[in-house]
Short mmCIF file of C-alpha atoms and ligand atoms in Angstrom, two decimals:
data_model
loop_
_atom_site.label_atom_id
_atom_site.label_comp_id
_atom_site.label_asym_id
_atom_site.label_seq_id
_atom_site.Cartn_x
_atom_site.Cartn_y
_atom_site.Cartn_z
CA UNK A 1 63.46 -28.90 11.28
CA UNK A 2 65.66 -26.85 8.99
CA UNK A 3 64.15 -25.46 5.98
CA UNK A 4 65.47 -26.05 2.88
CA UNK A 5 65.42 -24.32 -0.23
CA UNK A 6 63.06 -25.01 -3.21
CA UNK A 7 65.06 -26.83 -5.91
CA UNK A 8 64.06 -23.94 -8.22
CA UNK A 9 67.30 -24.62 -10.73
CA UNK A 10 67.13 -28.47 -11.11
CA UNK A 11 63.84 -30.37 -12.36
CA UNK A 12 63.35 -34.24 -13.58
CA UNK A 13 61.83 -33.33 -16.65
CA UNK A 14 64.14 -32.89 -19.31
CA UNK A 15 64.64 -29.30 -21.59
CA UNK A 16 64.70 -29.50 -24.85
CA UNK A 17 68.17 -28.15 -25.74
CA UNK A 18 68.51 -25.88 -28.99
CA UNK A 19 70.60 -28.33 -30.41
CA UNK A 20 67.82 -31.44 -30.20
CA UNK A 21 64.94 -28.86 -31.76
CA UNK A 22 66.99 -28.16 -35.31
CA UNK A 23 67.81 -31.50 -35.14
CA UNK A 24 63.99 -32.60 -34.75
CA UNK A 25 62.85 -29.84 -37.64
CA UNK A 26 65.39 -30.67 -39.61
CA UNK A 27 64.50 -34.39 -39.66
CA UNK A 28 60.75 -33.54 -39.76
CA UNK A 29 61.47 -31.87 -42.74
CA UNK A 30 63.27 -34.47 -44.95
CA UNK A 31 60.82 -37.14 -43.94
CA UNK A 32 58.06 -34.63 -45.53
CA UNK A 33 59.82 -34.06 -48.55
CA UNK A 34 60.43 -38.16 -48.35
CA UNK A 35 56.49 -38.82 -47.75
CA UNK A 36 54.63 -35.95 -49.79
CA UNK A 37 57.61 -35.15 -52.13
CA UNK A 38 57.31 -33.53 -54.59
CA UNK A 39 55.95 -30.99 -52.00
CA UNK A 40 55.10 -27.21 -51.70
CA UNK A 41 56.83 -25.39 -48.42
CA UNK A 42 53.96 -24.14 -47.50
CA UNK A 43 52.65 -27.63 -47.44
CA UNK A 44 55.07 -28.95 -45.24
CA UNK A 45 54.22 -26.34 -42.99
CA UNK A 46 51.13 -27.11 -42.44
CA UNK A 47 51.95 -31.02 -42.30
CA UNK A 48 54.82 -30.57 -39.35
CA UNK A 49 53.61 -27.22 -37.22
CA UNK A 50 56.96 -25.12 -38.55
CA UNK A 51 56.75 -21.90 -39.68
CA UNK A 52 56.90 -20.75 -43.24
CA UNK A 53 60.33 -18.79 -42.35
CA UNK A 54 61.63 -22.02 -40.52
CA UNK A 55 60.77 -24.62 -43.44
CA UNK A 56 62.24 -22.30 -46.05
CA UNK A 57 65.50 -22.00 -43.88
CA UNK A 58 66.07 -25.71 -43.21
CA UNK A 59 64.96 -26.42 -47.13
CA UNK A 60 67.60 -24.32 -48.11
CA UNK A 61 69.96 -26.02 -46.06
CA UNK A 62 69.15 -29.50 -46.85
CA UNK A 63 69.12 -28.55 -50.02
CA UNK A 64 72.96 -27.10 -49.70
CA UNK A 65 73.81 -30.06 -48.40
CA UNK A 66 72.52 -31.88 -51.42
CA UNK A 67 69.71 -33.79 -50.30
CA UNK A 68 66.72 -32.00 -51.35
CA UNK A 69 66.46 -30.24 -54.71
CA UNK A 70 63.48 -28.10 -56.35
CA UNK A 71 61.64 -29.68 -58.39
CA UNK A 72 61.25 -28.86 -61.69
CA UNK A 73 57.89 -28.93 -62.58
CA UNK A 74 56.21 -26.01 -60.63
CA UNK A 75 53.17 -26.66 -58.46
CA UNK A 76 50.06 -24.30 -59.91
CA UNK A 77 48.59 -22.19 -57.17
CA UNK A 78 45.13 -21.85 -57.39
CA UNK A 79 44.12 -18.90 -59.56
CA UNK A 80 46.39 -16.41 -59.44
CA UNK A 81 49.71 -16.04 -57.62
CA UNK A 82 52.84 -17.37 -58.43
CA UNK A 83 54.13 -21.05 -58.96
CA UNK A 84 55.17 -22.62 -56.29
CA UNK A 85 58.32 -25.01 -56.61
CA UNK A 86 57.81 -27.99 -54.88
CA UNK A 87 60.77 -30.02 -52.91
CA UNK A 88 61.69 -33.11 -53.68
CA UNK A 89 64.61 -35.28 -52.47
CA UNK A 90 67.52 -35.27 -54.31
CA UNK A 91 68.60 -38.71 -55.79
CA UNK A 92 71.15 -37.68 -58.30
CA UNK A 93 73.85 -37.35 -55.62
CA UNK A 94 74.42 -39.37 -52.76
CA UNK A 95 73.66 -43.08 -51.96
CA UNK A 96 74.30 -45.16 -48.85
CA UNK A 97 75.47 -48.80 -48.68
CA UNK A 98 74.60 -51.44 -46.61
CA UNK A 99 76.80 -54.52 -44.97
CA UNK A 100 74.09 -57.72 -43.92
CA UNK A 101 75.98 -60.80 -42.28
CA UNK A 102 73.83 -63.46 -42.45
CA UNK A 103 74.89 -67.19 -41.49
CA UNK A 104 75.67 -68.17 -45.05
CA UNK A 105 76.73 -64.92 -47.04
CA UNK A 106 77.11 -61.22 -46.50
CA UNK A 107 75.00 -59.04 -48.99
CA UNK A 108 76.57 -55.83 -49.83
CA UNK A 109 74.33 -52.92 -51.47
CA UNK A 110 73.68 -49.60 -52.42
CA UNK A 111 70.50 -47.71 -51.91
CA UNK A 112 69.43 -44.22 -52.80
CA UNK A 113 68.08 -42.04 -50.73
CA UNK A 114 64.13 -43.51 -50.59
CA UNK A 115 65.52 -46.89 -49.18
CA UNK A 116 65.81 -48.51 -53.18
CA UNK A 117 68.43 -50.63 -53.52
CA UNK A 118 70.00 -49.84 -56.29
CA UNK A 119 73.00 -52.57 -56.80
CA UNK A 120 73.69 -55.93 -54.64
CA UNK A 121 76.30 -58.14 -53.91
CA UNK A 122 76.06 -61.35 -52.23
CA UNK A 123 79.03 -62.62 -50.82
CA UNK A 124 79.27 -66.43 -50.16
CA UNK A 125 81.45 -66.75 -46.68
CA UNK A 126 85.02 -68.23 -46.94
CA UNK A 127 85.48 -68.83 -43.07
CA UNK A 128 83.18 -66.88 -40.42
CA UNK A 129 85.85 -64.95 -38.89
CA UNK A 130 85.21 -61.17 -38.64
CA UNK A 131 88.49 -60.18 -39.81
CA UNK A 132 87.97 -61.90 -43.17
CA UNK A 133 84.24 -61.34 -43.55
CA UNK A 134 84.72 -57.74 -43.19
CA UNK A 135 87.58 -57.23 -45.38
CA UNK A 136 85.68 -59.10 -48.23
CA UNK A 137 82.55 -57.21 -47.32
CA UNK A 138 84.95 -53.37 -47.61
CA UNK A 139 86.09 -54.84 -51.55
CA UNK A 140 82.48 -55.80 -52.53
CA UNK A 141 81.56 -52.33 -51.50
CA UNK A 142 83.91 -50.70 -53.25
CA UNK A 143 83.26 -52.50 -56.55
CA UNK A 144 79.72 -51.34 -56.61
CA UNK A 145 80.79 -47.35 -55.55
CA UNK A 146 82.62 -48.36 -58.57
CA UNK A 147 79.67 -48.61 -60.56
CA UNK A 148 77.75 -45.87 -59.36
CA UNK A 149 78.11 -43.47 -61.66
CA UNK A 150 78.71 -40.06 -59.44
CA UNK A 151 76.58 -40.55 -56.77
CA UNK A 152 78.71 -40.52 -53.50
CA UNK A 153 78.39 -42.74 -50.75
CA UNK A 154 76.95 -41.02 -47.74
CA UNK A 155 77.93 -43.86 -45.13
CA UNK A 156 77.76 -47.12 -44.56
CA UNK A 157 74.90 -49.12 -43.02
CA UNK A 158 75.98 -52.85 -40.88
CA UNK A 159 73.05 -55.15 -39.50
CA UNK A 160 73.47 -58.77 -38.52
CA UNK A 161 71.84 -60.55 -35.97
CA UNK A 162 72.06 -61.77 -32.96
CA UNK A 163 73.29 -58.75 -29.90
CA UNK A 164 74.39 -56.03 -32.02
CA UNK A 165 74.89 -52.76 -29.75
CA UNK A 166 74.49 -49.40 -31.40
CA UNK A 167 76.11 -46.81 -29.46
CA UNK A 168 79.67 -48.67 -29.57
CA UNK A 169 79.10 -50.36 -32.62
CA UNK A 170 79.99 -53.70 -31.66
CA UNK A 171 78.35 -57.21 -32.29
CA UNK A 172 78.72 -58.56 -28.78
CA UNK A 173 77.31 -62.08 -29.53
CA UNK A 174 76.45 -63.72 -33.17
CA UNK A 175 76.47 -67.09 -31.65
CA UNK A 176 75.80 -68.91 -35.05
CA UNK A 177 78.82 -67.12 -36.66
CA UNK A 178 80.72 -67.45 -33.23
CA UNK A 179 81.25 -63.79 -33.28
CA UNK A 180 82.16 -62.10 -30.22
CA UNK A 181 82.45 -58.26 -29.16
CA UNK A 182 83.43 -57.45 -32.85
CA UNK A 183 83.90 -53.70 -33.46
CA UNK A 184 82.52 -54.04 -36.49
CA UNK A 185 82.13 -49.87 -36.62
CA UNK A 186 85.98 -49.44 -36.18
CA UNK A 187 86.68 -52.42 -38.75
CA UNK A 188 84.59 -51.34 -41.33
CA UNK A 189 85.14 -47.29 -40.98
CA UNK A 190 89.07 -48.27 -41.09
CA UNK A 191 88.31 -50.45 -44.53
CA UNK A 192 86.71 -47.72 -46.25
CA UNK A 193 86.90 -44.27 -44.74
CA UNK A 194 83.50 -43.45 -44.52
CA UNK A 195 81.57 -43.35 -41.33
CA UNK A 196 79.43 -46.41 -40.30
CA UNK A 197 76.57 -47.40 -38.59
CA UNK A 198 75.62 -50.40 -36.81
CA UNK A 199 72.53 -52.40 -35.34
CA UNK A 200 70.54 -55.57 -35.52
CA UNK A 201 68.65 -56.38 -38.43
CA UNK A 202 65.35 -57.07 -36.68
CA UNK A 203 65.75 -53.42 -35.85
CA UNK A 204 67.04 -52.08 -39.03
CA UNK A 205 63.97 -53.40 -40.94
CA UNK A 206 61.93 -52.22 -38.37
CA UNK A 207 63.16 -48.63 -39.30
CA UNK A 208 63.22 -49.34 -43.07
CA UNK A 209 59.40 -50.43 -42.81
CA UNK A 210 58.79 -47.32 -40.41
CA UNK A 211 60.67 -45.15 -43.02
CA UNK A 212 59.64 -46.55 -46.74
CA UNK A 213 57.41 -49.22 -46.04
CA UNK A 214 53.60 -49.55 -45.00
CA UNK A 215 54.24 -49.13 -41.13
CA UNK A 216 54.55 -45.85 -42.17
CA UNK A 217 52.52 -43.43 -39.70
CA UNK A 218 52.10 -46.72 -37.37
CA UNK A 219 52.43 -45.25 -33.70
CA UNK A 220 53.33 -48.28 -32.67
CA UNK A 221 55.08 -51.63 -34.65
CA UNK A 222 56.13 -54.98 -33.75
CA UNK A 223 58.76 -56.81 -36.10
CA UNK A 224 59.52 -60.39 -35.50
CA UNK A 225 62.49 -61.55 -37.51
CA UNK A 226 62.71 -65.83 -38.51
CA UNK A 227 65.26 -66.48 -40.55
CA UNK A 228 68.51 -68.41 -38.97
CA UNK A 229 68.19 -66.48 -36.21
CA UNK A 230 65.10 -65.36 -34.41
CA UNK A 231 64.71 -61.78 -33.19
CA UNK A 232 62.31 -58.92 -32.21
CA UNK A 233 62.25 -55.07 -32.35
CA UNK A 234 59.64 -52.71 -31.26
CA UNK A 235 59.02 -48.85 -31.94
CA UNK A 236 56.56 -46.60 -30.21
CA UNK A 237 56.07 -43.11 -31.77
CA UNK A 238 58.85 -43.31 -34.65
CA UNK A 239 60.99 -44.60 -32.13
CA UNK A 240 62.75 -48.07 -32.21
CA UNK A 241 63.50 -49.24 -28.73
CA UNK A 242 67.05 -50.32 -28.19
CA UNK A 243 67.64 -50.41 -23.77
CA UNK A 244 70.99 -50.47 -22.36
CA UNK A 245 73.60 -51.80 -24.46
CA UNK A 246 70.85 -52.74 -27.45
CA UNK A 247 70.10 -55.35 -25.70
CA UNK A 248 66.17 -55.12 -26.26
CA UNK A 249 64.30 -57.90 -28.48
CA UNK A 250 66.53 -60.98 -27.96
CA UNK A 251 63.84 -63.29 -28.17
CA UNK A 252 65.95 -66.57 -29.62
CA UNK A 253 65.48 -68.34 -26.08
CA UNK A 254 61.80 -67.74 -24.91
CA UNK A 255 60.45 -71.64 -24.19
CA UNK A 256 58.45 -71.87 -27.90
CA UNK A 257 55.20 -73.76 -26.48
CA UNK A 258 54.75 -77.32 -26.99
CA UNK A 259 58.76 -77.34 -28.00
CA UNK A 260 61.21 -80.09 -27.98
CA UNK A 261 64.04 -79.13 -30.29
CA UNK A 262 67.37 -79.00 -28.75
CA UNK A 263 69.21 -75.89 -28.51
CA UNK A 264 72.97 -74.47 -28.43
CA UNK A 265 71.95 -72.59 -24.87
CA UNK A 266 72.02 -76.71 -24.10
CA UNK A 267 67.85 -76.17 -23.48
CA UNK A 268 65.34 -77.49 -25.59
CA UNK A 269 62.35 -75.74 -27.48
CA UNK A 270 63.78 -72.60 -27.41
CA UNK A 271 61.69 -70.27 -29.99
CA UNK A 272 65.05 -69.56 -32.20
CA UNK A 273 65.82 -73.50 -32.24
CA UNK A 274 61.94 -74.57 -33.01
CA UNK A 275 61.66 -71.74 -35.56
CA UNK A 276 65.11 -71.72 -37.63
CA UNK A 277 65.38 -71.55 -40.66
CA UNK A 278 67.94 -74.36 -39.71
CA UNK A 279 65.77 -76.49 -38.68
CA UNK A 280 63.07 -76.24 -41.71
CA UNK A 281 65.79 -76.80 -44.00
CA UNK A 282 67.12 -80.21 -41.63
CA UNK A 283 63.07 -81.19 -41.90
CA UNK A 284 62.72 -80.71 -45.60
CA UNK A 285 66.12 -83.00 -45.83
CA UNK A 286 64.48 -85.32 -43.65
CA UNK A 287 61.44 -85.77 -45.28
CA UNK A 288 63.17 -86.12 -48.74
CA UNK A 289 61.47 -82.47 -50.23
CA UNK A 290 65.09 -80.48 -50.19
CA UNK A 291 68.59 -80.62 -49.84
CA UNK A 292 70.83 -78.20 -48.63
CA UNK A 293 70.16 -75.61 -46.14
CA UNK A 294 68.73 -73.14 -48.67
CA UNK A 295 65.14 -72.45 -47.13
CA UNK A 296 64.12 -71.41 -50.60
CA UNK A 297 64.58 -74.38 -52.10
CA UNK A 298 61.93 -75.51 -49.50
CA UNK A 299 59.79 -72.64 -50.79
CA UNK A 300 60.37 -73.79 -54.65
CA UNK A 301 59.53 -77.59 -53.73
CA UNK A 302 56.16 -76.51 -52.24
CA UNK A 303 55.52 -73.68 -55.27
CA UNK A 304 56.11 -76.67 -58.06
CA UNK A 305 53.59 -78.68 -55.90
CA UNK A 306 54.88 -80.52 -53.25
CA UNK A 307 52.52 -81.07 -50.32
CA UNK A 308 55.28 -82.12 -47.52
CA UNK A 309 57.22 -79.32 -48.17
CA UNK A 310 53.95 -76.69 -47.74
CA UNK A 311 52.84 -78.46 -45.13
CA UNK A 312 56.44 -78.10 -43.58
CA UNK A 313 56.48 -74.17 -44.52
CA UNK A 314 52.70 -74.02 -43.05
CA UNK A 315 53.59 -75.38 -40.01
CA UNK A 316 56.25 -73.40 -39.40
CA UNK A 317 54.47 -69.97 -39.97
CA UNK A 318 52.22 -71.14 -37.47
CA UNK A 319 54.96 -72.15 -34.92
CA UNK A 320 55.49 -68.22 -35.64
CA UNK A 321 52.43 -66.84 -35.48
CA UNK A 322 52.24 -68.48 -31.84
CA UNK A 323 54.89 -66.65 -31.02
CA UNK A 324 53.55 -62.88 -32.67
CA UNK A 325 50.33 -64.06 -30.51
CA UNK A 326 52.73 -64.10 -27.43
CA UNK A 327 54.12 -60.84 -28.07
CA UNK A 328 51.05 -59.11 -29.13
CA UNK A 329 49.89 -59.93 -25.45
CA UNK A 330 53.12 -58.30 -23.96
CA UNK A 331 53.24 -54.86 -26.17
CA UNK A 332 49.77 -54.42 -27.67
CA UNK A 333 51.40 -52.95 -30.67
CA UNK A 334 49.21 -51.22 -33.38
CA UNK A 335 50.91 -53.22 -36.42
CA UNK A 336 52.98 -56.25 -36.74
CA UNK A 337 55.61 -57.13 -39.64
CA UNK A 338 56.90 -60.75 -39.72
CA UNK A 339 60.10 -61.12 -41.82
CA UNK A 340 59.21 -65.23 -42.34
CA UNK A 341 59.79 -66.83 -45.63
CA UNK A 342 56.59 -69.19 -45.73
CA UNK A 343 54.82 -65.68 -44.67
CA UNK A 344 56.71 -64.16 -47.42
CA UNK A 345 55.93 -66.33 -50.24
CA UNK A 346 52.96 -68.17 -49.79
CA UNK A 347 49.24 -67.10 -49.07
CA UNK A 348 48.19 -70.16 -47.07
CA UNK A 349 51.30 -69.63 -44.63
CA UNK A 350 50.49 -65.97 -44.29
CA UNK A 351 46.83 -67.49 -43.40
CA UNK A 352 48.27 -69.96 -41.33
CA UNK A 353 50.57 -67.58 -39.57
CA UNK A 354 47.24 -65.35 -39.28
CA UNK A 355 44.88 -67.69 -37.98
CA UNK A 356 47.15 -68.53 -34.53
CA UNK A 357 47.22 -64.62 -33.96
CA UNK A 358 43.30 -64.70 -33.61
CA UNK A 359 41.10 -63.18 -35.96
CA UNK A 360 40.53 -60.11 -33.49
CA UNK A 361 44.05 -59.09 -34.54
CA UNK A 362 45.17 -61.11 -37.65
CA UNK A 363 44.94 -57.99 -39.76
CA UNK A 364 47.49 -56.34 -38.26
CA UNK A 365 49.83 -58.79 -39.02
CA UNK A 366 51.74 -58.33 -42.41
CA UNK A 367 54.58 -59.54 -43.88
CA UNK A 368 58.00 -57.38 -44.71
CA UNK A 369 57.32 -55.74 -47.80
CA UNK A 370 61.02 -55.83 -48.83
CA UNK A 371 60.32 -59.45 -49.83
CA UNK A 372 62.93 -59.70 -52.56
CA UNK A 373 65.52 -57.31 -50.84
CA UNK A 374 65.31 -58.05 -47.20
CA UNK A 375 69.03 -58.18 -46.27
CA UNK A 376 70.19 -55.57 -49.46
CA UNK A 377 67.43 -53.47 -47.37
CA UNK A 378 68.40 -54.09 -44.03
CA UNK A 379 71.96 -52.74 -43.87
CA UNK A 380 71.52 -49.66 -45.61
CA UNK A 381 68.65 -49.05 -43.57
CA UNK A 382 70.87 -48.40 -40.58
CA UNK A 383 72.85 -45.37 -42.43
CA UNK A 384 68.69 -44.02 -43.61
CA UNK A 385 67.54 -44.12 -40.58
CA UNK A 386 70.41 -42.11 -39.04
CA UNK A 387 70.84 -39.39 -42.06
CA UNK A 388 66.13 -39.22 -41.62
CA UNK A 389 66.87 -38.64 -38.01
CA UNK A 390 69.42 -35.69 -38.21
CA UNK A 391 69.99 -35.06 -41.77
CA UNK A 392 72.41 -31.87 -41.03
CA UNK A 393 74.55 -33.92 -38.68
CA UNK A 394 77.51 -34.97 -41.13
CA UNK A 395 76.96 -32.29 -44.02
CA UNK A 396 77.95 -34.56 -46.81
CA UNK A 397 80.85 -32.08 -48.33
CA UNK A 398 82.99 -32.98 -44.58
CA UNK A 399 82.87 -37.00 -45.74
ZN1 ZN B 401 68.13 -71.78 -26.30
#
């Protein structure tokens, strides 16, 4: 048998390239200064494993590039010494602004740099098509740079539902807006000249609850997302899973159990079809509690004492709860968020919701806790999450 030669210069375990290492520090170092700021150096040091030398050089940086300023009360040393100045983020300067295409509306927004929104828009459709929605969704934006008073736009942030793809910033199916392979990046980028961002909204609030919310420091999070569409994202170790094409967490036609409402696959009981906000509101019209297909009018009916509708909203956030139970099973995550508007609003949903998880695990389960400023949240979100994970990637003063 011939011999061969020991693969000595190839190996299956990836190197760390320079490149990916700044990028990581870097990032580890904003999302300090986000977490503990105002913060000492020599704290976040200790917090992320740098060195003194390599914390001062990428605080220097990110604070050239505007995003991190000293602060200007110092930080007392103990006994003698000097003052240290602490880091804090920078919020005079930039903001980022989000694009959310729901069913009904698009919300446009602007949020600063610790995931606030800071202005809204909501933008009432006039026709689905992208073309249109997008255009509208470019002048809402620019009416609320507008009114920002100096701060500059960093990027722009675009969830929707449905099969939104990342890297080439497409929605490739929004079946409830009929939206198909939409290059939503290039459309949007063209309409306003900054750079954008793209991904599904069960994923961008995943990273807005991972970044600003209480799943912070959760090594693992589940996010199930039941509005007028139904979808799921996961994240293990500050990572939200996306698979090829982003197709990861499209949950809308998993057999709910016990399920009999027909669905546009042309199956029936489908978990998107049983637990719609479609189908509450078409429930609450049936049963005489709401018109419309406003789900918080549903919510009002029940909060000004109508039983039908709460039992309607209770029912429902069990319906969904089944479903967390389901996916608990699959990923064994360490925290669940439900964005669910009975969840949302109303303790006895929440319980409800709870109580089908199992009481082993019910207090994982929480709802969003963007309750008033889910979709405002969600696009911008998208542009956070990219400028936390490499925060000198686009220095601001190239945009
Ligand atoms: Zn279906």
């Amino acid at each position: 048998m011939p011999r061969t030669a020991a693969p000595l210069l190839t190996s299956p375990i990836p190197r760390v390239a320079d490149s990916d290492r700044r990028r990581t520090s870097a990032s580890v170092v904003l999302r300090s200064v986000l977490e503990h700021g105002p913060v000492a150096r020599s704290t976040i040091a200790r917090l992320t494993g740098l060195s003194p030398a390599s914390v001062t050089d990428y605080c220097a940086r990110l604070a050239e590039s505007g995003l991190i300023r000293e602060s200007a009360v110092p930080l007392r040393s103990k006994g003698v010494g000097r003052p240290h100045l602490p880091v804090d983020l920078d919020g005079s300067r930039f903001v980022v602004a989000g694009v959310h295409v729901a069913v009904p509306h698009t919300t446009v927004a602007l949020l600063d740099l610790r995931g606030r929104v800071l202005a809204r828009r909501e933008l009432k459709h006039e026709g689905a098509g992208p073309a249109r929605v997008l255009a509208r969704a470019a002048d809402g934006l620019a009416a609320l740079f507008a009114g920002a008073r100096g701060s500059r736009p960093l990027g722009v942030g675009f969830a929707a539902g449905g099969w939104v793809d990342r890297d080439s910033g497409t929605v490739v199916e929004h079946p409830l807006l009929g939206w198909r392979e939409v290059p939503v990046r290039d459309l949007l980028a063209a309409h306003t000249g900054l750079p954008v961002h793209v991904d599904g909204h069960a994923r961008a609030l995943l990273n807005a609850e991972r970044l600003f919310g209480p799943a912070r420091g959760s090594r693992s999070v589940l996010h199930l997302f039941a509005g007028n569409m139904v979808d799921a994202a996961f994240a293990t170790h500050d990572e939200v899973h996306h698979g090829p094409r982003s197709a990861a967490g499209a949950i809308a036609h998993l057999p709910a159990p016990g399920g009999s409402e027909p669905c546009d696959c042309g199956r029936s009981g489908c978990l998107q079809a049983e637990l719609s906000e479609r189908t509450l509101c078409r429930r609450a019209r049936e049963a005489g509690v709401a018109d419309g297909v406003n789900p918080m009018h549903v919510v009002a009916a029940a909060a000004a004492g109508d039983t039908v509708a709460a039992g309607l909203l209770r029912e429902r956030s069990r319906r969904v709860g089944r479903a967390v139970g389901l996916l608990l099973d699959v990923l064994n995550p360490e925290r669940v968020v439900v964005t669910e508007i009975g969840a949302m609003h109303r303790e006895d949903c929440l319980a409800a919701l709870r109580a089908e998880v199992g009481a082993e695990r019910a207090d994982t389960v929480a709802p969003i806790g963007f309750t008033d400023s889910v979709p405002a949240v969600a696009g911008g979100s998208v542009a956070l999450d990219v400028l936390y994970r490499d925060p000198l990637g686009t220095p601001p003063e190239a945009i």
